Short mmCIF file of C-alpha atoms in Angstrom, two decimals:
data_model
loop_
_atom_site.label_atom_id
_atom_site.label_comp_id
_atom_site.label_asym_id
_atom_site.label_seq_id
_atom_site.Cartn_x
_atom_site.Cartn_y
_atom_site.Cartn_z
CA UNK A 228 -145.68 -21.33 -88.16
CA UNK A 229 -146.19 -24.83 -89.77
CA UNK A 230 -144.31 -27.85 -88.60
CA UNK A 231 -141.32 -28.63 -90.65
CA UNK A 232 -140.70 -25.13 -92.10
CA UNK A 233 -138.01 -23.02 -91.11
CA UNK A 234 -137.75 -19.02 -92.10
CA UNK A 235 -134.07 -18.48 -93.28
CA UNK A 236 -134.93 -14.64 -94.24
CA UNK A 237 -137.72 -12.32 -92.91
CA UNK A 238 -140.66 -11.45 -95.07
CA UNK A 239 -139.67 -7.96 -95.68
CA UNK A 240 -136.35 -9.61 -97.41
CA UNK A 241 -138.32 -12.28 -99.27
CA UNK A 242 -141.03 -10.27 -100.47
CA UNK A 243 -143.59 -13.53 -99.52
CA UNK A 244 -146.21 -12.84 -97.19
CA UNK A 245 -145.66 -14.19 -93.80
CA UNK A 246 -148.73 -16.35 -93.47
CA UNK A 247 -148.10 -17.90 -97.19
CA UNK A 248 -148.89 -21.59 -97.29
CA UNK A 249 -145.67 -23.39 -97.00
CA UNK A 250 -146.47 -26.12 -98.64
CA UNK A 251 -146.60 -26.89 -102.43
CA UNK A 252 -150.50 -27.64 -103.90
CA UNK A 253 -150.99 -31.30 -104.82
CA UNK A 254 -149.74 -31.75 -108.83
CA UNK A 255 -152.31 -32.03 -111.32
CA UNK A 256 -153.04 -35.63 -112.79
CA UNK A 257 -154.11 -36.59 -116.26
CA UNK A 258 -154.10 -33.81 -119.19
CA UNK A 259 -154.26 -31.11 -116.66
CA UNK A 260 -150.62 -31.75 -115.94
CA UNK A 261 -149.53 -30.59 -119.60
CA UNK A 262 -151.89 -27.67 -119.23
CA UNK A 263 -150.64 -26.71 -115.96
CA UNK A 264 -147.03 -26.99 -116.90
CA UNK A 265 -147.63 -24.68 -120.31
CA UNK A 266 -149.18 -22.16 -118.15
CA UNK A 267 -146.75 -22.24 -115.43
CA UNK A 268 -143.79 -22.19 -118.27
CA UNK A 269 -145.31 -19.25 -119.82
CA UNK A 270 -145.84 -17.38 -116.40
CA UNK A 271 -142.33 -18.00 -115.52
CA UNK A 272 -140.58 -16.78 -118.57
CA UNK A 273 -143.15 -13.39 -118.47
CA UNK A 274 -142.01 -13.26 -114.70
CA UNK A 275 -138.23 -13.77 -115.83
CA UNK A 276 -137.98 -11.16 -118.23
CA UNK A 277 -139.55 -8.72 -116.32
CA UNK A 278 -136.57 -9.40 -113.69
CA UNK A 279 -133.99 -9.47 -116.45
CA UNK A 280 -135.27 -6.24 -118.32
CA UNK A 281 -135.83 -4.52 -115.06
CA UNK A 282 -132.42 -5.18 -113.62
CA UNK A 283 -131.05 -3.82 -116.91
CA UNK A 284 -132.80 -0.49 -116.70
CA UNK A 285 -131.84 -0.49 -113.44
CA UNK A 286 -127.90 -0.82 -114.32
CA UNK A 287 -128.58 1.73 -117.41
CA UNK A 288 -129.65 4.31 -114.97
CA UNK A 289 -126.65 3.62 -112.58
CA UNK A 290 -124.09 3.34 -115.26
CA UNK A 291 -125.24 6.87 -116.47
CA UNK A 292 -124.12 7.66 -113.02
CA UNK A 293 -120.81 5.68 -112.40
CA UNK A 294 -119.56 5.82 -115.92
CA UNK A 295 -120.21 9.33 -116.36
CA UNK A 296 -118.44 10.39 -113.49
CA UNK A 297 -115.68 7.75 -114.37
CA UNK A 298 -114.91 9.55 -117.61
CA UNK A 299 -113.93 12.70 -115.51
CA UNK A 300 -112.24 11.30 -112.68
CA UNK A 301 -108.67 12.29 -113.68
CA UNK A 302 -109.79 15.81 -114.45
CA UNK A 303 -111.02 15.93 -111.17
CA UNK A 304 -108.66 14.70 -109.10
CA UNK A 305 -105.79 16.65 -110.84
CA UNK A 306 -108.10 19.72 -109.96
CA UNK A 307 -108.11 19.09 -106.42
CA UNK A 308 -103.97 18.94 -106.48
CA UNK A 309 -103.48 15.40 -107.08
CA UNK A 310 -100.24 14.22 -109.27
CA UNK A 311 -100.77 11.47 -111.86
CA UNK A 312 -99.33 9.04 -109.37
CA UNK A 313 -102.12 9.76 -107.03
CA UNK A 314 -104.72 9.61 -109.54
CA UNK A 315 -103.42 6.42 -110.66
CA UNK A 316 -103.27 4.77 -106.98
CA UNK A 317 -106.85 6.22 -106.13
CA UNK A 318 -108.47 4.75 -109.28
CA UNK A 319 -106.38 1.52 -109.20
CA UNK A 320 -107.33 0.72 -105.51
CA UNK A 321 -110.95 1.53 -106.15
CA UNK A 322 -111.03 -0.89 -109.24
CA UNK A 323 -109.12 -3.52 -107.21
CA UNK A 324 -111.50 -3.15 -104.36
CA UNK A 325 -114.50 -3.42 -106.29
CA UNK A 326 -113.42 -6.58 -107.87
CA UNK A 327 -111.33 -8.15 -104.59
CA UNK A 328 -114.08 -7.47 -102.04
CA UNK A 329 -116.00 -9.40 -104.12
CA UNK A 330 -114.79 -12.58 -102.64
CA UNK A 331 -116.17 -11.54 -99.22
CA UNK A 332 -119.73 -10.24 -100.72
CA UNK A 333 -120.33 -13.32 -102.37
CA UNK A 334 -120.07 -15.94 -100.01
CA UNK A 335 -121.82 -13.59 -97.33
CA UNK A 336 -124.95 -13.34 -99.92
CA UNK A 337 -125.10 -17.04 -100.30
CA UNK A 338 -124.69 -17.64 -96.49
CA UNK A 339 -127.20 -15.05 -95.50
CA UNK A 340 -129.46 -15.20 -98.47
CA UNK A 341 -130.03 -11.54 -98.48
CA UNK A 342 -129.46 -10.85 -102.21
CA UNK A 343 -132.00 -7.91 -102.42
CA UNK A 344 -130.46 -6.37 -99.43
CA UNK A 345 -127.29 -6.11 -100.49
CA UNK A 346 -127.78 -5.32 -103.74
CA UNK A 347 -129.73 -2.24 -102.82
CA UNK A 348 -127.08 -1.35 -100.21
CA UNK A 349 -124.73 -1.62 -103.11
CA UNK A 350 -126.65 0.62 -105.55
CA UNK A 351 -127.28 3.12 -102.40
CA UNK A 352 -123.71 3.75 -102.08
CA UNK A 353 -123.06 4.32 -105.96
CA UNK A 354 -126.23 6.87 -105.80
CA UNK A 355 -124.84 8.85 -102.60
CA UNK A 356 -121.25 8.80 -103.18
CA UNK A 357 -120.96 10.12 -106.86
CA UNK A 358 -123.31 13.26 -106.84
CA UNK A 359 -121.39 14.27 -103.26
CA UNK A 360 -118.12 14.60 -105.52
CA UNK A 361 -119.66 17.88 -106.75
CA UNK A 362 -118.84 19.29 -103.29
CA UNK A 363 -115.16 18.58 -102.92
CA UNK A 364 -114.01 21.45 -105.10
CA UNK A 365 -115.63 23.81 -102.46
CA UNK A 366 -113.76 21.86 -99.54
CA UNK A 367 -110.45 23.52 -99.91
CA UNK A 368 -107.50 21.19 -98.71
CA UNK A 369 -109.65 18.64 -97.64
CA UNK A 370 -111.08 18.17 -100.91
CA UNK A 371 -108.72 15.86 -102.59
CA UNK A 372 -109.15 12.92 -99.48
CA UNK A 373 -112.58 13.24 -99.68
CA UNK A 374 -112.84 12.79 -103.09
CA UNK A 375 -110.75 10.26 -102.89
CA UNK A 376 -112.84 8.21 -100.06
CA UNK A 377 -115.98 8.75 -101.98
CA UNK A 378 -114.41 7.13 -104.82
CA UNK A 379 -113.35 4.30 -103.06
CA UNK A 380 -116.91 4.04 -100.91
CA UNK A 381 -118.18 3.97 -104.67
CA UNK A 382 -116.50 1.06 -105.71
CA UNK A 383 -116.93 -0.65 -102.38
CA UNK A 384 -120.97 -0.21 -103.36
CA UNK A 385 -119.83 -2.14 -106.48
CA UNK A 386 -118.14 -5.13 -104.63
CA UNK A 387 -121.11 -5.35 -102.31
CA UNK A 388 -124.05 -5.73 -104.84
CA UNK A 389 -122.24 -7.44 -108.01
CA UNK A 390 -122.41 -10.87 -106.75
CA UNK A 391 -125.50 -10.80 -105.16
CA UNK A 392 -127.34 -9.28 -107.98
CA UNK A 393 -125.63 -11.31 -110.66
CA UNK A 394 -127.09 -14.17 -108.83
CA UNK A 395 -130.40 -13.00 -108.80
CA UNK A 396 -130.16 -11.87 -112.60
CA UNK A 397 -128.42 -15.32 -113.33
CA UNK A 398 -131.69 -17.45 -111.67
CA UNK A 399 -134.00 -15.08 -113.93
CA UNK A 400 -132.02 -15.46 -117.16
CA UNK A 401 -131.60 -19.13 -116.83
CA UNK A 402 -135.21 -19.25 -117.65
CA UNK A 403 -135.03 -17.15 -120.92
CA UNK A 404 -131.63 -18.70 -122.06
CA UNK A 405 -128.83 -17.85 -119.85
CA UNK A 406 -126.85 -16.10 -122.74
CA UNK A 407 -129.90 -14.57 -123.95
CA UNK A 408 -130.72 -13.02 -120.83
CA UNK A 409 -127.45 -11.59 -119.54
CA UNK A 410 -126.85 -10.46 -123.24
CA UNK A 411 -130.07 -8.07 -123.19
CA UNK A 412 -128.97 -7.13 -119.58
CA UNK A 413 -125.27 -5.97 -120.54
CA UNK A 414 -126.85 -4.37 -123.78
CA UNK A 415 -129.24 -2.08 -121.66
CA UNK A 416 -126.50 -1.39 -119.05
CA UNK A 417 -123.87 -0.62 -121.72
CA UNK A 418 -126.43 2.11 -123.38
CA UNK A 419 -125.95 3.93 -119.72
CA UNK A 420 -122.36 3.39 -119.78
CA UNK A 421 -122.68 5.17 -123.58
CA UNK A 422 -125.22 8.06 -122.41
CA UNK A 423 -123.32 8.87 -118.92
CA UNK A 424 -119.97 9.93 -120.59
CA UNK A 425 -122.10 11.98 -123.25
CA UNK A 426 -124.11 13.94 -120.83
CA UNK A 427 -121.37 14.88 -118.63
CA UNK A 428 -119.38 16.31 -121.53
CA UNK A 429 -122.05 18.49 -122.71
CA UNK A 430 -122.90 19.87 -119.24
CA UNK A 431 -119.28 20.67 -118.85
CA UNK A 432 -119.16 22.19 -122.34
CA UNK A 433 -122.12 24.33 -121.08
CA UNK A 434 -120.77 25.32 -117.71
CA UNK A 435 -117.23 27.05 -119.05
CA UNK A 436 -115.10 23.86 -118.52
CA UNK A 437 -116.71 23.47 -114.60
CA UNK A 438 -116.77 19.81 -113.45
CA UNK A 439 -118.95 20.03 -110.18
CA UNK A 440 -122.52 20.98 -112.40
CA UNK A 441 -121.72 17.68 -114.02
CA UNK A 442 -121.53 15.63 -111.22
CA UNK A 443 -124.21 17.16 -109.09
CA UNK A 444 -126.70 16.45 -112.32
CA UNK A 445 -125.76 13.12 -111.93
CA UNK A 446 -128.08 12.95 -108.69
CA UNK A 447 -131.37 12.78 -110.98
CA UNK A 448 -130.46 9.10 -112.69
CA UNK A 449 -128.91 8.13 -109.39
CA UNK A 450 -132.35 8.67 -107.75
CA UNK A 451 -134.11 7.15 -110.82
CA UNK A 452 -132.10 3.90 -110.39
CA UNK A 453 -133.32 3.62 -107.28
CA UNK A 454 -136.88 4.35 -107.54
CA UNK A 455 -136.61 1.56 -110.26
CA UNK A 456 -134.56 -1.15 -108.10
CA UNK A 457 -137.38 -0.73 -105.28
CA UNK A 458 -139.90 -0.98 -107.83
CA UNK A 459 -138.29 -4.21 -109.02
CA UNK A 460 -138.02 -5.48 -105.61
CA UNK A 461 -141.83 -4.95 -104.67
CA UNK A 462 -143.05 -6.51 -107.71
CA UNK A 463 -140.82 -9.74 -107.58
CA UNK A 464 -142.96 -12.65 -106.84
CA UNK A 465 -140.86 -15.53 -104.91
CA UNK A 466 -141.68 -19.01 -105.00
CA UNK A 467 -141.28 -20.48 -101.82
CA UNK A 468 -137.80 -22.14 -101.76
CA UNK A 469 -136.49 -19.18 -103.87
CA UNK A 470 -137.81 -16.74 -101.21
CA UNK A 471 -135.64 -18.30 -98.67
CA UNK A 472 -138.01 -20.68 -97.17
CA UNK A 473 -136.31 -23.65 -95.99
CA UNK A 474 -138.17 -26.84 -95.24
CA UNK A 475 -136.86 -28.95 -92.92
CA UNK A 476 -135.30 -32.32 -94.13
CA UNK A 477 -135.99 -31.08 -97.98
CA UNK A 478 -132.77 -31.72 -100.09
CA UNK A 479 -133.29 -28.62 -102.04
CA UNK A 480 -134.20 -26.67 -99.38
CA UNK A 481 -130.46 -25.05 -99.30
CA UNK A 482 -129.96 -25.18 -103.14
CA UNK A 483 -132.05 -22.31 -104.00
CA UNK A 484 -131.39 -18.66 -103.70
CA UNK A 485 -133.54 -16.24 -103.10
CA UNK A 486 -133.57 -15.02 -106.71
CA UNK A 487 -137.38 -14.28 -106.11
CA UNK A 488 -137.99 -15.62 -109.18
CA UNK A 489 -139.62 -19.29 -109.80
CA UNK A 490 -137.92 -22.49 -110.09
CA UNK A 491 -138.26 -24.34 -113.41
CA UNK A 492 -141.57 -24.00 -114.71
CA UNK A 493 -142.43 -27.20 -114.97
CA UNK A 494 -140.47 -28.87 -111.74
CA UNK A 495 -141.73 -28.58 -108.25
CA UNK A 496 -139.02 -26.71 -106.28
CA UNK A 497 -139.14 -29.56 -103.71
CA UNK A 498 -138.03 -32.15 -106.27
CA UNK A 499 -134.84 -30.44 -107.36
CA UNK A 500 -131.85 -32.35 -105.54
CA UNK A 501 -129.02 -30.35 -103.69
CA UNK A 502 -126.40 -29.52 -106.57
CA UNK A 503 -123.64 -30.50 -104.45
CA UNK A 504 -124.66 -34.19 -104.02
CA UNK A 505 -125.89 -34.46 -107.89
CA UNK A 506 -123.96 -37.03 -109.53
CA UNK A 507 -124.79 -36.09 -112.69
CA UNK A 508 -122.27 -35.47 -115.66
CA UNK A 509 -123.89 -32.19 -116.84
CA UNK A 510 -125.56 -29.21 -115.49
CA UNK A 511 -129.39 -29.03 -116.09
CA UNK A 512 -130.18 -25.97 -118.05
CA UNK A 513 -133.76 -24.07 -119.17
CA UNK A 514 -135.21 -24.52 -122.66
CA UNK A 515 -133.00 -23.06 -125.10
CA UNK A 516 -129.91 -23.01 -123.14
CA UNK A 517 -127.12 -24.94 -123.95
CA UNK A 518 -126.09 -27.55 -121.10
CA UNK A 519 -122.57 -27.32 -120.01
CA UNK A 520 -120.86 -30.94 -119.84
CA UNK A 521 -119.04 -31.75 -116.55
CA UNK A 522 -116.74 -34.62 -115.94
CA UNK A 523 -117.35 -36.58 -112.82
CA UNK A 524 -115.95 -35.10 -109.50
CA UNK A 525 -113.46 -36.82 -107.75
CA UNK A 526 -114.16 -36.75 -103.54
CA UNK A 527 -111.83 -33.83 -102.38
CA UNK A 528 -109.60 -34.41 -99.62
CA UNK A 529 -111.08 -32.09 -96.62
CA UNK A 530 -108.75 -29.20 -95.04
CA UNK A 531 -107.60 -30.13 -91.69
CA UNK A 532 -109.92 -28.50 -89.19
CA UNK A 533 -108.23 -25.49 -87.60
CA UNK A 534 -105.98 -24.89 -89.97
CA UNK A 535 -105.67 -21.86 -92.02
CA UNK A 536 -106.71 -23.67 -95.44
CA UNK A 537 -109.76 -25.11 -93.48
CA UNK A 538 -110.68 -21.48 -92.49
CA UNK A 539 -110.22 -20.00 -96.01
CA UNK A 540 -112.14 -22.79 -97.71
CA UNK A 541 -114.92 -22.46 -95.07
CA UNK A 542 -115.05 -18.91 -95.44
CA UNK A 543 -114.87 -18.49 -99.35
CA UNK A 544 -117.11 -21.57 -99.99
CA UNK A 545 -114.18 -22.96 -102.57
CA UNK A 546 -115.15 -26.29 -101.54
CA UNK A 547 -118.38 -26.28 -103.27
CA UNK A 548 -117.08 -25.24 -106.69
CA UNK A 549 -116.05 -27.61 -109.29
CA UNK A 550 -112.70 -27.63 -110.70
CA UNK A 551 -113.79 -26.56 -114.28
CA UNK A 552 -115.01 -23.24 -112.60
CA UNK A 553 -111.47 -22.79 -111.42
CA UNK A 554 -109.86 -23.24 -114.54
CA UNK A 555 -112.08 -21.14 -116.37
CA UNK A 556 -111.50 -18.59 -113.86
CA UNK A 557 -107.58 -18.87 -114.10
CA UNK A 558 -108.22 -18.46 -117.86
CA UNK A 559 -110.42 -15.01 -117.58
CA UNK A 560 -107.90 -13.69 -115.29
CA UNK A 561 -105.29 -14.13 -118.06
CA UNK A 562 -107.62 -12.37 -120.42
CA UNK A 563 -108.05 -9.69 -117.86
CA UNK A 564 -104.42 -9.31 -117.47
CA UNK A 565 -104.25 -8.40 -121.02
CA UNK A 566 -106.82 -6.39 -121.72
CA UNK A 567 -105.41 -2.96 -121.39
CA UNK A 568 -107.25 -0.25 -119.00
CA UNK A 569 -108.64 2.49 -121.10
CA UNK A 570 -106.86 4.75 -118.83
CA UNK A 571 -103.69 3.87 -120.28
CA UNK A 572 -105.60 4.30 -123.80
CA UNK A 573 -106.69 7.39 -123.19
CA UNK A 574 -102.85 8.48 -121.77
CA UNK A 575 -101.60 7.33 -125.31
CA UNK A 576 -104.25 9.03 -127.43
CA UNK A 577 -103.34 12.55 -125.62
CA UNK A 578 -99.61 11.74 -125.56
CA UNK A 579 -99.36 10.59 -129.17
CA UNK A 580 -101.59 13.50 -130.26
CA UNK A 581 -104.08 10.94 -131.91
CA UNK A 582 -107.05 12.97 -130.51
CA UNK A 583 -107.36 16.05 -128.42
CA UNK A 584 -108.14 15.56 -124.57
CA UNK A 585 -111.77 16.75 -124.98
CA UNK A 586 -112.48 13.76 -127.29
CA UNK A 587 -111.40 11.32 -124.86
CA UNK A 588 -114.65 10.64 -123.49
CA UNK A 589 -116.42 10.50 -126.70
CA UNK A 590 -114.16 7.59 -127.88
CA UNK A 591 -115.00 5.64 -124.31
CA UNK A 592 -118.66 6.35 -125.09
CA UNK A 593 -117.96 4.68 -128.46
CA UNK A 594 -116.47 1.77 -126.80
CA UNK A 595 -119.42 1.39 -124.68
CA UNK A 596 -121.76 0.87 -127.33
CA UNK A 597 -119.51 -1.54 -129.12
CA UNK A 598 -119.86 -3.42 -125.87
CA UNK A 599 -123.34 -3.59 -125.51
CA UNK A 600 -123.62 -4.83 -129.38
CA UNK A 601 -120.79 -7.55 -128.34
CA UNK A 602 -122.67 -8.58 -125.26
CA UNK A 603 -126.01 -8.98 -127.24
CA UNK A 604 -124.47 -10.79 -130.25
CA UNK A 605 -122.39 -13.39 -128.17
CA UNK A 606 -125.34 -13.97 -125.53
CA UNK A 607 -127.66 -15.00 -128.61
CA UNK A 608 -124.81 -16.69 -130.05
CA UNK A 609 -124.24 -19.04 -126.51
CA UNK A 610 -127.61 -19.72 -126.08
CA UNK A 611 -127.40 -21.34 -130.11
CA UNK A 612 -123.80 -22.58 -130.26
CA UNK A 613 -122.65 -22.60 -126.72
CA UNK A 614 -120.10 -21.67 -124.79
CA UNK A 615 -117.45 -21.93 -127.45
CA UNK A 616 -118.37 -18.84 -128.77
CA UNK A 617 -115.84 -17.33 -125.94
CA UNK A 618 -113.07 -18.91 -127.69
CA UNK A 619 -112.84 -15.42 -129.75
CA UNK A 620 -111.89 -13.33 -126.54
CA UNK A 621 -108.51 -13.90 -126.25
CA UNK A 622 -107.83 -13.01 -129.95
CA UNK A 623 -109.65 -9.58 -129.35
CA UNK A 624 -107.89 -8.95 -126.37
CA UNK A 625 -104.71 -9.80 -128.05
CA UNK A 626 -105.75 -6.96 -131.04
CA UNK A 627 -106.24 -4.33 -128.94
CA UNK A 628 -102.64 -2.88 -128.10
CA UNK A 629 -101.78 -3.76 -131.65
CA UNK A 630 -104.32 -1.42 -133.18
CA UNK A 631 -104.21 1.30 -130.50
CA UNK A 632 -100.43 1.75 -129.79
CA UNK A 633 -98.94 1.15 -133.51
CA UNK A 634 -101.34 3.00 -135.88
CA UNK A 635 -103.16 6.11 -136.26
CA UNK A 636 -106.66 7.49 -135.81
CA UNK A 637 -108.53 4.98 -137.80
CA UNK A 638 -106.65 2.17 -136.43
CA UNK A 639 -106.65 3.41 -132.43
CA UNK A 640 -110.58 3.80 -133.37
CA UNK A 641 -110.77 0.39 -134.34
CA UNK A 642 -108.74 -0.92 -131.24
CA UNK A 643 -110.94 1.10 -128.99
CA UNK A 644 -114.56 -0.45 -130.38
CA UNK A 645 -112.46 -3.75 -130.05
CA UNK A 646 -111.32 -3.10 -126.41
CA UNK A 647 -115.13 -1.89 -125.92
CA UNK A 648 -116.44 -5.38 -127.18
CA UNK A 649 -114.14 -7.38 -125.20
CA UNK A 650 -115.23 -6.03 -122.04
CA UNK A 651 -118.74 -6.56 -123.22
CA UNK A 652 -118.30 -10.15 -123.62
CA UNK A 653 -116.48 -10.32 -120.12
CA UNK A 654 -119.09 -8.96 -118.44
CA UNK A 655 -122.04 -10.86 -119.66
CA UNK A 656 -121.33 -14.07 -121.84
CA UNK A 657 -118.81 -14.88 -119.56
CA UNK A 658 -121.00 -14.74 -116.83
CA UNK A 659 -123.26 -16.90 -118.29
CA UNK A 660 -120.76 -19.60 -118.36
CA UNK A 661 -119.74 -19.19 -114.49
CA UNK A 662 -123.56 -19.32 -113.91
CA UNK A 663 -123.93 -22.45 -115.81
CA UNK A 664 -120.48 -24.28 -114.38
CA UNK A 665 -121.24 -23.88 -110.45
CA UNK A 666 -124.41 -25.43 -108.48
CA UNK A 667 -127.43 -22.77 -108.43
CA UNK A 668 -127.20 -21.97 -104.87
CA UNK A 669 -123.49 -21.32 -104.98
CA UNK A 670 -123.68 -18.74 -107.61
CA UNK A 671 -123.07 -15.60 -105.64
CA UNK A 672 -119.88 -17.15 -104.16
CA UNK A 673 -118.80 -18.14 -107.30
CA UNK A 674 -119.43 -14.94 -108.69
CA UNK A 675 -117.34 -13.41 -105.71
CA UNK A 676 -114.53 -15.54 -105.98
CA UNK A 677 -114.63 -15.22 -109.79
CA UNK A 678 -114.35 -11.57 -109.54
CA UNK A 679 -111.46 -11.71 -107.13
CA UNK A 680 -109.34 -13.52 -109.43
CA UNK A 681 -109.96 -11.41 -112.33
CA UNK A 682 -109.04 -8.67 -109.70
CA UNK A 683 -105.72 -9.92 -109.24
CA UNK A 684 -105.08 -10.50 -112.84
CA UNK A 685 -106.02 -6.52 -113.46
CA UNK A 686 -103.97 -5.65 -110.76
CA UNK A 687 -100.98 -7.66 -112.32
CA UNK A 688 -101.70 -6.54 -115.98
CA UNK A 689 -102.20 -3.16 -115.29
CA UNK A 690 -99.15 -2.64 -113.46
CA UNK A 691 -97.14 -4.88 -115.81
CA UNK A 692 -98.84 -2.82 -119.05
CA UNK A 693 -97.81 0.71 -117.90
CA UNK A 694 -93.85 -0.51 -117.12
CA UNK A 695 -94.10 -2.07 -121.00
CA UNK A 696 -95.79 0.90 -122.49
CA UNK A 697 -92.78 3.16 -121.04
CA UNK A 698 -90.24 0.53 -121.99
CA UNK A 699 -91.34 -0.01 -125.67
CA UNK A 700 -94.82 -0.51 -127.35
CA UNK A 701 -93.56 -3.62 -128.87
CA UNK A 702 -93.03 -5.22 -126.15
CA UNK A 703 -96.48 -4.48 -124.79
CA UNK A 704 -97.91 -5.84 -127.89
CA UNK A 705 -95.90 -9.17 -127.47
CA UNK A 706 -96.30 -9.81 -124.46
CA UNK A 707 -100.17 -9.43 -124.23
CA UNK A 708 -100.35 -11.85 -127.40
CA UNK A 709 -97.99 -14.46 -125.42
CA UNK A 710 -100.28 -14.25 -122.49
CA UNK A 711 -103.63 -14.27 -124.38
CA UNK A 712 -101.86 -17.72 -126.21
CA UNK A 713 -101.61 -19.35 -122.87
CA UNK A 714 -105.30 -17.92 -122.03
CA UNK A 715 -106.64 -19.75 -125.07
CA UNK A 716 -105.27 -23.18 -124.71
CA UNK A 717 -106.46 -22.87 -121.05
CA UNK A 718 -109.82 -21.87 -122.06
CA UNK A 719 -110.01 -24.68 -124.66
CA UNK A 720 -109.08 -27.20 -122.41
CA UNK A 721 -111.96 -26.00 -120.04
CA UNK A 722 -114.51 -26.20 -123.11
CA UNK A 723 -113.42 -29.39 -124.28
CA UNK A 724 -113.70 -30.91 -120.89
CA UNK A 725 -110.37 -32.56 -121.29
CA UNK A 726 -109.11 -31.12 -117.77
CA UNK A 727 -109.96 -33.83 -114.97
CA UNK A 728 -112.29 -32.66 -112.35
CA UNK A 729 -109.87 -32.87 -109.45
CA UNK A 730 -109.35 -30.94 -106.31
CA UNK A 731 -107.66 -27.29 -106.95
CA UNK A 732 -105.06 -26.36 -104.46
#
């Protein structure tokens, strides 16, 4: 190995041959510089789109598996002897685990640089656990426990893969427009979320109401998802720094995630300074991507070594993230708390006689289609108009309970479509701003912390929504509106950059 080069990941992980040269070639001079830069930019853009679309197709197949199963979790658990309380506990614990455990998996991805490994393991858990649910009806008394374990393991897979995959995806999307790239990915993802429940419903209808044939059939898209993921992994072509090759003494060495995509096309990777040490007041963006302004940060007071605060800060990577990120996470946690779950929406639709039980999965599929469209539209708008496009999110969330719970079928359908659109924005354009707010080498950590904060909001909001719904629908509508008003004020402060960037406890 050449002197001054330290390998931080093995060749199998990075996808770079072990004997590849470590140093960059001498830069071209004169008119050759512009030509080389143009060619490099075009090649980098094509490679980036391959990664974005590749992950989108993988997510499409994987969401057919997960969302297809999710649409029948309630009936499946009920058929295994679960009460309504048990169903709520199992599904609620699964969603909480999928969000909160990212607080561990995100920093782990940034610390170990094994983004692809964690992504593959996470998708593998989903591909294995969901089809295995088909055998639970044949297990007798043990079926419920096994089903609960498989559902929780599948959600664990989501927690393991999401921060690492989001970091890989954001690195590629930054070269084609962050909002555009994440919007296209989310649109493909939502197509799978739309198709999965429809396929499951069709199989159940042809199988005389039996659930296990539909769950077993999900093994097909699960296998396709894994095949596509391995193909994408093998075809990704990393640059030396992006692949995890650290050059001793290079300030950029630890600032580039193993995204297996080139650095900014016209800028050699070694010339990019470490994000943590950059005094700039804005984050550079790829061509076509709006720059997110930042106020100069005030030095943080380090935690006393050995204390609980120091251990938590070191383990989670909080110290590497700017204050505006934390305020944005707080605003989005309030949005998540106000966004009522589809479980409660479906419960109301059946209880109030708005639709028949068999039609609930169809309304869920329609919501996923609305989410795909919203992700694409707001993603394009983000690249053209900037992050202010997110200002509509609190209003969308506040409108959902007013439409779904207080009107008839037309209002309920409209509310469900708005709910799906809000979910699409949260899962795409919101993530684009997260990526633009934090240093590039801390994106997986940021996504993990962001999801954990959202998980806290989801748990608190879900519990409160259920209690308020039983008490008074009007009180639920008013409470959601008030929470979203606070979220709107916080979001405006973040987007305007008026809040001083100071240490966040």
